[in-house]
């Protein structure tokens, strides 16, 4: 009797174990594969098949700053020597114009503005700033060679080196001691003075022939 009970018990255990094993296998067969798409990194082969990796949105390229164009000035050959009397005539129409720093017309003008405006009226473009004007054209090697139409340049203090601070246009060469030039005086406006006056002679540094 005991042997029969034992056999029955073993048979029952084996049946339950077999049932559980079959159920587990069936469950494993029906379970879907885990997706790895969220971690997918395209390989070279996938790229060759047309798979394109997502790129960040393109940035709008920054605009390049506008490049300031260099001014084009007239060349020495653009104005014949015969035009010098016209330059002097136009310059003298500014006589009495009050001085105004940065000014460019007969309401007020400074020394470099006078030179620029005079030539502009006859259709010739020259630099506006005095130090640029002092490098424009050809330097006159000697005071005795100065002619009407030449530009004269001065420094702030007599007998000392310094930056070019003043300029004028030669209007008349009367003799070796009287070279007249027109300029915009800070205290008296546009007027003509003698290069050999006590004030200007010691401050004179160079003369340029622009054309």
Short mmCIF file of C-alpha atoms in Angstrom, two decimals:
data_model
loop_
_atom_site.label_atom_id
_atom_site.label_comp_id
_atom_site.label_asym_id
_atom_site.label_seq_id
_atom_site.Cartn_x
_atom_site.Cartn_y
_atom_site.Cartn_z
CA UNK A 1 0.00 0.00 0.00
CA UNK A 2 2.80 2.43 0.88
CA UNK A 3 4.60 1.63 -2.37
CA UNK A 4 1.46 2.43 -4.35
CA UNK A 5 1.05 5.82 -2.58
CA UNK A 6 4.69 6.65 -3.20
CA UNK A 7 4.35 5.84 -6.88
CA UNK A 8 1.22 7.95 -7.14
CA UNK A 9 2.96 10.90 -5.43
CA UNK A 10 6.04 10.66 -7.69
CA UNK A 11 3.79 10.42 -10.74
CA UNK A 12 1.91 13.54 -9.64
CA UNK A 13 5.16 15.50 -9.05
CA UNK A 14 6.55 14.50 -12.43
CA UNK A 15 3.31 15.47 -14.14
CA UNK A 16 3.33 18.93 -12.53
CA UNK A 17 6.99 19.48 -13.39
CA UNK A 18 6.43 18.48 -17.01
CA UNK A 19 3.38 20.76 -17.25
CA UNK A 20 5.32 23.73 -15.87
CA UNK A 21 8.21 23.09 -18.28
CA UNK A 22 5.95 22.96 -21.31
CA UNK A 23 4.16 26.17 -20.22
CA UNK A 24 7.48 28.01 -19.79
CA UNK A 25 8.72 26.98 -23.26
CA UNK A 26 5.49 28.13 -24.86
CA UNK A 27 5.73 31.48 -23.08
CA UNK A 28 9.31 32.03 -24.27
CA UNK A 29 8.34 31.32 -27.87
CA UNK A 30 5.58 33.95 -27.78
CA UNK A 31 7.64 36.75 -26.14
CA UNK A 32 8.63 39.46 -28.76
CA UNK A 33 12.25 40.42 -29.23
CA UNK A 34 13.45 43.50 -27.37
CA UNK A 35 13.76 46.56 -29.55
CA UNK A 36 17.07 48.38 -29.54
CA UNK A 37 15.94 51.23 -31.85
CA UNK A 38 16.34 53.88 -29.18
CA UNK A 39 20.05 53.13 -28.94
CA UNK A 40 20.66 52.46 -32.61
CA UNK A 41 23.87 53.81 -34.07
CA UNK A 42 24.00 53.44 -37.84
CA UNK A 43 26.92 51.42 -39.06
CA UNK A 44 28.76 51.98 -42.29
CA UNK A 45 26.73 49.23 -43.98
CA UNK A 46 23.42 50.76 -42.91
CA UNK A 47 24.51 54.18 -44.19
CA UNK A 48 25.32 52.65 -47.53
CA UNK A 49 21.75 51.29 -47.66
CA UNK A 50 20.26 54.74 -47.32
CA UNK A 51 19.88 55.10 -43.54
CA UNK A 52 20.62 58.78 -42.69
CA UNK A 53 21.61 59.82 -39.19
CA UNK A 54 19.67 62.79 -37.82
CA UNK A 55 21.62 66.06 -37.93
CA UNK A 56 21.12 69.09 -35.72
CA UNK A 57 19.29 71.97 -37.43
CA UNK A 58 21.63 74.09 -39.53
CA UNK A 59 22.60 77.42 -38.06
CA UNK A 60 22.04 80.55 -40.07
CA UNK A 61 25.50 81.73 -41.11
CA UNK A 62 26.52 84.98 -39.51
CA UNK A 63 26.70 87.88 -41.92
CA UNK A 64 30.16 89.09 -42.71
CA UNK A 65 30.69 92.71 -41.72
CA UNK A 66 30.50 95.06 -44.63
CA UNK A 67 33.96 95.87 -45.83
CA UNK A 68 34.45 99.58 -46.12
CA UNK A 69 35.62 100.33 -49.64
CA UNK A 70 38.75 102.40 -49.96
CA UNK A 71 38.12 105.83 -51.48
CA UNK A 72 39.42 106.33 -54.98
CA UNK A 73 41.31 109.59 -55.30
CA UNK A 74 42.21 111.41 -58.47
CA UNK A 75 45.68 110.75 -59.87
CA UNK A 76 48.33 113.37 -60.62
CA UNK A 77 47.58 113.22 -64.35
CA UNK A 78 43.86 113.83 -63.79
CA UNK A 79 44.30 117.58 -63.43
CA UNK A 80 46.46 119.61 -65.83
CA UNK A 81 48.73 122.40 -64.57
CA UNK A 82 46.54 124.85 -66.47
CA UNK A 83 43.78 124.23 -63.91
CA UNK A 84 45.83 125.79 -61.06
CA UNK A 85 44.45 129.33 -61.63
CA UNK A 86 40.95 127.86 -61.33
CA UNK A 87 41.93 126.20 -58.04
CA UNK A 88 43.15 129.56 -56.69
CA UNK A 89 40.04 131.34 -57.91
CA UNK A 90 37.68 128.84 -56.28
CA UNK A 91 39.70 128.89 -53.05
CA UNK A 92 39.40 132.67 -52.80
CA UNK A 93 35.61 132.43 -52.95
CA UNK A 94 35.84 130.91 -49.44
CA UNK A 95 37.58 134.00 -48.03
CA UNK A 96 35.86 135.12 -44.81
CA UNK A 97 34.20 131.75 -44.18
CA UNK A 98 34.25 131.10 -40.41
CA UNK A 99 36.29 128.25 -39.03
CA UNK A 100 34.40 125.14 -37.98
CA UNK A 101 36.10 121.87 -37.11
CA UNK A 102 34.87 119.19 -39.52
CA UNK A 103 33.13 121.80 -41.70
CA UNK A 104 32.95 121.38 -45.47
CA UNK A 105 31.09 124.41 -46.81
CA UNK A 106 30.82 128.19 -46.66
CA UNK A 107 28.81 128.04 -43.46
CA UNK A 108 31.93 126.82 -41.67
CA UNK A 109 35.06 124.97 -42.70
CA UNK A 110 38.42 123.74 -41.39
CA UNK A 111 41.82 123.74 -43.12
CA UNK A 112 41.73 120.26 -44.64
CA UNK A 113 38.06 120.70 -45.49
CA UNK A 114 38.94 123.82 -47.47
CA UNK A 115 41.43 121.89 -49.63
CA UNK A 116 38.99 119.03 -50.15
CA UNK A 117 36.05 121.29 -50.99
CA UNK A 118 37.98 123.49 -53.43
CA UNK A 119 39.13 120.54 -55.50
CA UNK A 120 35.74 118.88 -55.25
CA UNK A 121 34.17 121.94 -56.91
CA UNK A 122 36.35 121.43 -59.97
CA UNK A 123 35.65 117.71 -60.07
CA UNK A 124 38.84 116.41 -58.46
CA UNK A 125 38.74 114.04 -55.48
CA UNK A 126 41.49 114.43 -52.86
CA UNK A 127 41.87 113.18 -49.27
CA UNK A 128 39.87 114.94 -46.55
CA UNK A 129 42.24 114.58 -43.56
CA UNK A 130 45.32 116.80 -43.30
CA UNK A 131 47.84 114.01 -42.58
CA UNK A 132 46.55 112.11 -45.62
CA UNK A 133 46.84 115.25 -47.70
CA UNK A 134 50.45 115.63 -46.53
CA UNK A 135 51.25 112.31 -48.26
CA UNK A 136 49.29 112.96 -51.44
CA UNK A 137 51.26 113.82 -54.56
CA UNK A 138 54.97 114.63 -54.72
CA UNK A 139 56.97 116.52 -52.11
CA UNK A 140 58.54 119.79 -53.20
CA UNK A 141 62.23 119.46 -52.40
CA UNK A 142 62.98 123.13 -51.71
CA UNK A 143 61.04 126.21 -50.62
CA UNK A 144 62.38 128.09 -53.65
CA UNK A 145 60.57 125.57 -55.90
CA UNK A 146 57.13 126.18 -54.39
CA UNK A 147 54.49 127.20 -56.95
CA UNK A 148 50.81 128.29 -56.84
CA UNK A 149 48.60 125.28 -56.31
CA UNK A 150 51.05 123.53 -53.98
CA UNK A 151 49.88 122.51 -50.52
CA UNK A 152 51.69 123.68 -47.39
CA UNK A 153 51.72 121.81 -44.07
CA UNK A 154 52.47 122.90 -40.52
CA UNK A 155 52.99 121.42 -37.05
CA UNK A 156 51.48 122.82 -33.82
CA UNK A 157 54.68 124.22 -32.26
CA UNK A 158 57.44 126.21 -33.88
CA UNK A 159 60.82 124.48 -34.11
CA UNK A 160 59.48 121.12 -32.90
CA UNK A 161 58.60 117.91 -34.66
CA UNK A 162 55.01 116.82 -34.46
CA UNK A 163 51.95 115.71 -36.33
CA UNK A 164 50.57 117.74 -39.22
CA UNK A 165 47.94 120.01 -37.73
CA UNK A 166 47.37 122.67 -40.37
CA UNK A 167 47.35 123.01 -44.17
CA UNK A 168 46.77 125.55 -46.92
CA UNK A 169 46.93 126.13 -50.69
CA UNK A 170 49.57 128.40 -52.25
CA UNK A 171 47.83 131.20 -54.16
CA UNK A 172 50.73 133.43 -55.22
CA UNK A 173 54.54 133.44 -55.21
CA UNK A 174 55.54 137.10 -55.27
CA UNK A 175 59.22 136.77 -54.40
CA UNK A 176 61.60 134.66 -52.32
CA UNK A 177 60.24 136.13 -49.09
CA UNK A 178 56.58 136.31 -49.95
CA UNK A 179 54.71 133.10 -50.66
CA UNK A 180 51.00 133.63 -50.10
CA UNK A 181 48.67 130.77 -49.20
CA UNK A 182 44.99 130.50 -48.32
CA UNK A 183 43.90 128.54 -45.27
CA UNK A 184 41.19 128.27 -42.63
CA UNK A 185 42.50 130.04 -39.53
CA UNK A 186 40.94 128.89 -36.27
CA UNK A 187 40.60 132.48 -35.05
CA UNK A 188 39.96 134.47 -38.25
CA UNK A 189 38.41 132.00 -40.66
CA UNK A 190 39.51 131.59 -44.27
CA UNK A 191 42.22 134.09 -45.21
CA UNK A 192 45.54 134.49 -47.01
CA UNK A 193 48.84 134.75 -45.18
CA UNK A 194 52.54 134.81 -45.96
CA UNK A 195 54.51 131.60 -45.40
CA UNK A 196 57.42 133.72 -44.16
CA UNK A 197 55.45 135.43 -41.42
CA UNK A 198 56.84 134.87 -37.93
CA UNK A 199 54.01 132.56 -36.96
CA UNK A 200 54.06 130.21 -39.96
CA UNK A 201 57.73 130.11 -40.91
CA UNK A 202 58.78 128.21 -37.77
CA UNK A 203 55.86 125.76 -38.04
CA UNK A 204 56.26 124.91 -41.71
CA UNK A 205 57.32 121.30 -42.34
CA UNK A 206 56.72 120.45 -45.99
CA UNK A 207 55.11 121.35 -49.29
CA UNK A 208 53.36 118.89 -51.60
CA UNK A 209 52.51 119.22 -55.28
CA UNK A 210 49.30 117.23 -55.62
CA UNK A 211 49.10 117.39 -59.41
#
